[in-house]
Amino acid sequence: MSTEHRLPSSAVPRRYRITVEPDIPTASFTGTETVTIDVRETLTSLTLNAIELDIGEASLVDDRGTSYPATIGYDEPNERITLTPGGPIDPGEWQLNLTFAGVLNDQLRGFYRSTYTDEDGNEQTIATTQFEAADARRAFPCWDEPEFKATFSVTLIVPSELVAISNMSEVGRTVRSDGKSVVRFADSPIMSTYLVAFVVGRLDVTDPVDVDGVPLRIVFPPGNEHLTSFALEIGAYALRWLSNYYGIPYPGDKVDFIAIPDFAFGAMENLGAITYRENAVLIDPATTGQYEQRRVADVIAHELAHMWFGDLVTMKWWDGIWLNEAFASFMEMKTVEAYKPDWKRWLAFAVDPGAERTDSMDIDALASTRAVEFEVRSPEEANEMFDPLTYGKGAALLRMIEQYLGVDAFREGVGTYLREHSYANTETEDLWKGLDSASDGGVGEIMNTWILQGGYPEVIAERVSGGLRITQKQFRYVEDAEAMNLWRIPMQIRVGTADGESIIKHLLTAESEVVPFDGPINWVIANAGGHGFYRVRYEASLLGALEARLTELDPLERFTLLDDTWAFAVEGSVPIGGFAVLAAAFRDEQEHAVWQMLATHLLELGRYVPNDDRFTDFIRRLVGPTADRLGWEPAEGEDDLARRLRGQVLTTYGCLGKDPETIRRARSLFSEVLADPAAVDAEVALAVLAISATFGDVDDYEAVVKAYESSSNPQLQVRFLRALSYFPGLDAADRTFEMTIDGRIRGQDGGWVIAGLLANQSTTDHIWNRVTEQWATLTNLLPPATQRYLVHSLPAMVEPGLARRVEAFFAETGFPVAAKSLSQKLELQRAMVSLGLREKDRLDAFLSE
């Protein structure tokens, strides 16, 4: 790996003593720091990271106490400063003293400001931080790379009426003559700069919950205490469960969950001071659905998993960020599965929206995919690593190898890895060595074929004399003669013969192999359990045998069969009618996750036949029996996923099937749902909003806007924003778009709301025109971390003329903050447009049958 883009290791920080004083009214801050550094060779200058900071004074003090003033050179393109003391910096321990000043920005990175309206209608401002990947340098000068771990001693100077939070517990507080409090925090463990946190503002704090000696609190804008109990419950459970799983105590002295009104991501794993978007931590279980509750549980479990995997043990460089995030995603699933087994978290992982398995498989079937681990040379490239391949594919690969090695062996290997590298930095090979120590070895040989090259295989399964022939080739949506990667595929194969069924483990290492079986094979599932990160193409007789026994397959196996068939339709080897016939076989499906995937692909299919009554009739025949069976009222004792299935089916029946009675019933409940979120079951309420907005008028739109602007509940705000993007009228779409410009919709949400408008077939063309006209405004206004949402919905824009306009626009317009994401979305859009053009006549013939 090239290190030209990295700071030299000739001087290494060991301890930071940082004092920061934010001035919230002027949106600015000042600070001082003393950094203890270990100089390893004679130097004439020191280079470290700083950007958007004014450095006042700089000096170096040697081990005899002699101080050497230093001149300051700025290298803004590389976000660095160079300090030159005018004499040699000899090997040994030195103290670097700096003063600095900066601006509390509005870009949701570095040290920034976030606002909320209090219960008296006054705007209040919070000063808070977001440093990952490389933005600590915007708050204090530092060696802002993950390998430069150090201890941090933080002091915050704040008005006495404000709450001050950092990574560790408060250990001292004095009041200055000007009335401000000087708040000192305990020394941190050794950790990377991106994990440091400061939060200052008018905030409330819950009483701590003791979790085996670790105090857990929720910090939040006043007025939201009634939304904190769920986070405390899952937080305490997850902290205890994870500590037990890893076999290592929590590495900090307290845990604060801090709800921030303006936040670019879902949350951030700052050790002991985890910051969250409000709707990722504040929730009322009485008025929310299973997905909303599970998402809060997911995010909390994910961030707590990072306390060990990421904070205690950290990647050496950003090319290894996949391991931090993938493992936290993997552990999030295991934790929530243990917390709520009836939520079937691993099944949901395959299908749910967001950066999970399905999204990553779509991207990884493109020529523009990337390897999970690749060289990172800049902060921009590091930020682009936070994508579905890092989270979704990475977690899926860990699940695949866990299932192949065995759950106990995997856990033992992870524990060995963490204990050997605590408070240090690692590379991916270190984890493979840990897993090798608890298994038969060879983990690296398997996993490097998945991590170090892009893409994934399809496995062709064929009956042959003496067994099952399995053949691998790289799967691509668009045929590519150069796509010839091979993998070492850890497979679990379930086979049915005259003697019964059996499961075997097989490592496919060649392009093609025969797996021997005694006797004739009646049926086979070449991805038993559905955990393998590959698609399976069955010969016709084997596929027919599976279709005949759908109800006997595991839910995840049914899901993968359906999803693989859709992927083969997009790729072109299966006619679209073939997928539709298979979809019709799922009309009696009772598993929510399978229905959700079915509904997703039906929505995609419907984009090629807008306003076609034949497609509407097909949806009604497919969905109607289940909608009638489930009805509108939850049954006594019904579990959360059964309730969620009702909401999903009603939404599909109303929005895609356009069933008149479903639309009428939804609209009759619309005002009631807006006025009182608890008036009906939460899953039904979500369906009511979606259906009513899809067929809504101007008065309905006004009612949703009013509900959004008057609500202080983060979950309801997201619901209402999503509903605004469903309305069919161009005037409504224009108003929603303008709300993202004028600030009535927060910058953290503006990108995904525009993505929703672009995915709405009735508004997509018009909103695309607005986006192109306002491109400069949007990219200046939206925080950099959220701008990728502007291209998120390109694959849904399948009208050929519109797709050509999109291509032409980006041929002339750069998008550096999301260059990789843009290339992937454009390629996926081309694949989806090709599907519509290629299958137009066959789809027409199918619907006419």
Short mmCIF file of C-alpha atoms in Angstrom, two decimals, residues 141-373:
data_model
loop_
_atom_site.label_atom_id
_atom_site.label_comp_id
_atom_site.label_asym_id
_atom_site.label_seq_id
_atom_site.Cartn_x
_atom_site.Cartn_y
_atom_site.Cartn_z
CA PRO A 141 -4.92 20.51 15.09
CA CYS A 142 -4.07 16.82 15.27
CA TRP A 143 -2.61 13.76 13.64
CA ASP A 144 -5.99 12.93 12.14
CA GLU A 145 -5.39 9.38 11.00
CA PRO A 146 -6.70 6.26 12.76
CA GLU A 147 -3.29 4.73 13.44
CA PHE A 148 -2.14 7.74 15.50
CA LYS A 149 -3.92 6.67 18.69
CA ALA A 150 -3.44 8.71 21.85
CA THR A 151 -4.97 9.57 25.21
CA PHE A 152 -7.26 12.63 25.28
CA SER A 153 -7.73 14.96 28.26
CA VAL A 154 -10.62 17.28 27.39
CA THR A 155 -11.75 20.47 29.11
CA LEU A 156 -14.78 22.47 27.91
CA ILE A 157 -15.47 26.07 28.95
CA VAL A 158 -19.20 26.75 28.72
CA PRO A 159 -21.93 28.98 30.13
CA SER A 160 -22.92 27.44 33.44
CA GLU A 161 -26.54 26.82 32.40
CA LEU A 162 -25.48 24.57 29.49
CA VAL A 163 -24.77 20.86 29.54
CA ALA A 164 -21.27 19.81 28.49
CA ILE A 165 -20.53 16.24 27.35
CA SER A 166 -17.36 14.54 26.18
CA ASN A 167 -16.16 10.95 25.89
CA MET A 168 -15.43 10.38 29.57
CA SER A 169 -17.07 11.21 32.86
CA GLU A 170 -16.88 14.71 34.29
CA VAL A 171 -14.22 14.82 37.02
CA GLY A 172 -14.04 18.50 37.90
CA ARG A 173 -15.92 21.77 37.50
CA THR A 174 -14.97 25.30 38.52
CA VAL A 175 -16.67 28.61 37.84
CA ARG A 176 -14.64 31.47 36.39
CA SER A 177 -15.10 35.09 37.31
CA ASP A 178 -17.16 35.63 34.13
CA GLY A 179 -19.66 32.97 35.29
CA LYS A 180 -18.59 30.33 32.82
CA SER A 181 -17.92 26.78 33.96
CA VAL A 182 -14.63 25.05 33.31
CA VAL A 183 -15.58 21.39 32.95
CA ARG A 184 -12.85 18.74 33.08
CA PHE A 185 -13.31 15.17 31.92
CA ALA A 186 -11.39 12.04 32.82
CA ASP A 187 -8.55 10.90 30.60
CA SER A 188 -9.72 8.69 27.77
CA PRO A 189 -8.27 5.32 26.89
CA ILE A 190 -5.91 5.29 23.93
CA MET A 191 -8.07 5.97 20.87
CA SER A 192 -8.15 7.60 17.43
CA THR A 193 -8.97 11.26 16.82
CA TYR A 194 -12.16 10.50 14.88
CA LEU A 195 -13.71 9.17 18.11
CA VAL A 196 -13.31 12.37 20.15
CA ALA A 197 -16.56 14.22 20.91
CA PHE A 198 -17.72 17.53 22.41
CA VAL A 199 -21.40 18.45 22.86
CA VAL A 200 -22.59 21.68 24.48
CA GLY A 201 -26.14 23.02 24.72
CA ARG A 202 -29.44 23.37 26.57
CA LEU A 203 -30.11 19.68 26.95
CA ASP A 204 -31.82 17.37 29.39
CA VAL A 205 -30.28 14.17 30.73
CA THR A 206 -32.04 11.07 32.03
CA ASP A 207 -31.07 9.50 35.33
CA PRO A 208 -28.37 6.90 34.67
CA VAL A 209 -29.15 3.22 34.35
CA ASP A 210 -26.48 1.02 35.90
CA VAL A 211 -25.32 -1.66 33.45
CA ASP A 212 -22.94 -3.85 35.43
CA GLY A 213 -21.18 -0.77 36.80
CA VAL A 214 -21.37 1.34 33.63
CA PRO A 215 -23.79 4.32 33.82
CA LEU A 216 -25.99 4.69 30.73
CA ARG A 217 -27.87 7.95 30.05
CA ILE A 218 -29.85 9.60 27.25
CA VAL A 219 -29.08 13.27 26.49
CA PHE A 220 -31.79 15.05 24.50
CA PRO A 221 -33.46 18.37 23.65
CA PRO A 222 -35.93 19.30 26.43
CA GLY A 223 -39.47 18.00 26.09
CA ASN A 224 -38.57 14.54 24.80
CA GLU A 225 -38.03 12.54 27.98
CA HIS A 226 -41.11 10.43 27.21
CA LEU A 227 -39.26 9.15 24.13
CA THR A 228 -36.21 7.79 25.97
CA SER A 229 -37.35 4.61 27.72
CA PHE A 230 -36.98 2.31 24.70
CA ALA A 231 -33.39 3.44 24.05
CA LEU A 232 -32.49 2.87 27.69
CA GLU A 233 -33.97 -0.62 27.55
CA ILE A 234 -32.26 -1.77 24.35
CA GLY A 235 -29.08 0.13 25.29
CA ALA A 236 -28.76 -1.70 28.60
CA TYR A 237 -29.54 -5.04 26.97
CA ALA A 238 -27.07 -4.55 24.11
CA LEU A 239 -24.23 -3.26 26.31
CA ARG A 240 -24.51 -6.29 28.57
CA TRP A 241 -24.99 -8.78 25.71
CA LEU A 242 -22.05 -7.47 23.68
CA SER A 243 -19.68 -7.45 26.64
CA ASN A 244 -20.61 -11.07 27.25
CA TYR A 245 -20.24 -12.03 23.58
CA TYR A 246 -16.80 -10.47 23.25
CA GLY A 247 -15.70 -11.66 26.69
CA ILE A 248 -14.15 -8.22 27.30
CA PRO A 249 -15.47 -5.45 29.60
CA TYR A 250 -16.73 -2.22 28.06
CA PRO A 251 -13.61 -0.04 27.52
CA GLY A 252 -15.01 3.32 28.75
CA ASP A 253 -16.30 4.66 32.08
CA LYS A 254 -19.83 5.66 30.97
CA VAL A 255 -22.14 5.65 27.96
CA ASP A 256 -24.18 8.64 26.84
CA PHE A 257 -26.62 8.43 23.92
CA ILE A 258 -26.93 12.02 22.65
CA ALA A 259 -29.85 13.00 20.39
CA ILE A 260 -28.78 15.70 17.92
CA PRO A 261 -31.45 17.52 15.84
CA ASP A 262 -29.13 17.98 12.82
CA PHE A 263 -27.00 14.96 12.04
CA ALA A 264 -25.65 13.71 8.73
CA PHE A 265 -25.56 9.99 9.51
CA GLY A 266 -27.65 7.66 11.64
CA ALA A 267 -25.22 7.80 14.56
CA MET A 268 -21.53 8.02 15.45
CA GLU A 269 -19.61 5.65 17.72
CA ASN A 270 -17.66 8.20 19.76
CA LEU A 271 -16.42 6.24 22.76
CA GLY A 272 -18.74 6.98 25.69
CA ALA A 273 -20.52 9.84 23.89
CA ILE A 274 -22.46 8.26 21.04
CA THR A 275 -24.26 10.87 18.96
CA TYR A 276 -27.48 10.04 17.11
CA ARG A 277 -29.89 11.54 14.67
CA GLU A 278 -32.98 12.12 16.84
CA ASN A 279 -35.15 9.52 15.10
CA ALA A 280 -32.44 6.88 15.65
CA VAL A 281 -32.70 7.07 19.45
CA LEU A 282 -35.92 8.86 20.51
CA ILE A 283 -39.08 6.80 20.01
CA ASP A 284 -42.49 6.07 21.51
CA PRO A 285 -43.24 2.33 21.15
CA ALA A 286 -46.96 2.99 21.59
CA THR A 287 -47.22 4.97 18.34
CA THR A 288 -44.56 3.36 16.13
CA GLY A 289 -44.32 0.28 13.98
CA GLN A 290 -41.95 -2.66 14.10
CA TYR A 291 -39.54 -1.25 11.51
CA GLU A 292 -39.27 2.08 13.32
CA GLN A 293 -38.60 0.36 16.65
CA ARG A 294 -36.22 -2.14 15.13
CA ARG A 295 -34.26 0.60 13.38
CA VAL A 296 -33.66 2.31 16.75
CA ALA A 297 -32.59 -1.03 18.24
CA ASP A 298 -30.36 -1.67 15.22
CA VAL A 299 -28.58 1.67 15.39
CA ILE A 300 -28.03 1.46 19.13
CA ALA A 301 -26.69 -2.10 18.89
CA HIS A 302 -24.49 -1.10 15.93
CA GLU A 303 -22.89 1.80 17.76
CA LEU A 304 -22.35 -0.16 20.96
CA ALA A 305 -20.75 -2.98 18.95
CA HIS A 306 -18.24 -0.38 17.75
CA MET A 307 -17.07 0.24 21.31
CA TRP A 308 -15.02 -2.92 20.91
CA PHE A 309 -14.80 -3.38 17.14
CA GLY A 310 -13.60 0.03 16.00
CA ASP A 311 -12.89 1.91 19.23
CA LEU A 312 -10.94 -0.65 21.28
CA VAL A 313 -9.43 -2.21 18.15
CA THR A 314 -9.18 0.12 15.18
CA MET A 315 -8.19 -0.27 11.53
CA LYS A 316 -4.76 1.11 10.63
CA TRP A 317 -6.08 3.08 7.69
CA TRP A 318 -9.39 3.87 5.99
CA ASP A 319 -9.10 1.04 3.47
CA GLY A 320 -9.95 -1.18 6.45
CA ILE A 321 -13.08 0.76 7.44
CA TRP A 322 -15.18 -2.04 5.97
CA LEU A 323 -14.14 -4.28 8.84
CA ASN A 324 -15.26 -1.75 11.47
CA GLU A 325 -18.61 -1.09 9.84
CA ALA A 326 -19.31 -4.58 8.52
CA PHE A 327 -18.59 -6.16 11.88
CA ALA A 328 -20.74 -3.59 13.70
CA SER A 329 -23.57 -4.34 11.24
CA PHE A 330 -23.08 -8.07 11.74
CA MET A 331 -23.13 -7.67 15.53
CA GLU A 332 -26.14 -5.35 15.32
CA MET A 333 -28.07 -8.21 13.72
CA LYS A 334 -26.91 -10.78 16.29
CA THR A 335 -27.72 -8.45 19.19
CA VAL A 336 -31.21 -7.57 17.98
CA GLU A 337 -31.91 -11.21 17.10
CA ALA A 338 -31.12 -12.06 20.72
CA TYR A 339 -33.15 -9.10 22.05
CA LYS A 340 -36.28 -9.80 19.98
CA PRO A 341 -36.13 -13.27 18.37
CA ASP A 342 -39.63 -12.86 16.91
CA TRP A 343 -38.38 -9.93 14.79
CA LYS A 344 -36.34 -12.44 12.71
CA ARG A 345 -33.52 -9.97 12.25
CA TRP A 346 -31.39 -12.07 9.91
CA LEU A 347 -34.31 -12.57 7.58
CA ALA A 348 -34.96 -8.83 7.54
CA PHE A 349 -31.27 -8.19 6.78
CA ALA A 350 -31.79 -9.70 3.34
CA VAL A 351 -34.60 -7.39 2.33
CA ASP A 352 -34.94 -4.20 4.33
CA PRO A 353 -34.27 -0.82 2.69
CA GLY A 354 -30.95 0.86 3.36
CA ALA A 355 -27.37 -0.28 3.11
CA GLU A 356 -28.06 -3.97 3.59
CA ARG A 357 -27.67 -7.13 1.56
CA THR A 358 -30.01 -6.52 -1.39
CA ASP A 359 -28.66 -3.04 -2.10
CA SER A 360 -25.09 -4.31 -2.00
CA MET A 361 -25.88 -7.18 -4.39
CA ASP A 362 -27.35 -4.70 -6.88
CA ILE A 363 -24.23 -2.55 -6.78
CA ASP A 364 -21.86 -5.51 -6.84
CA ALA A 365 -23.43 -6.77 -10.09
CA LEU A 366 -22.10 -3.68 -11.91
CA ALA A 367 -18.86 -3.02 -13.75
CA SER A 368 -18.53 0.10 -11.56
CA THR A 369 -18.48 -1.86 -8.32
CA ARG A 370 -15.38 -1.87 -6.16
CA ALA A 371 -13.57 -4.28 -3.94
CA VAL A 372 -14.75 -4.16 -0.34
CA GLU A 373 -11.20 -3.22 0.63
#
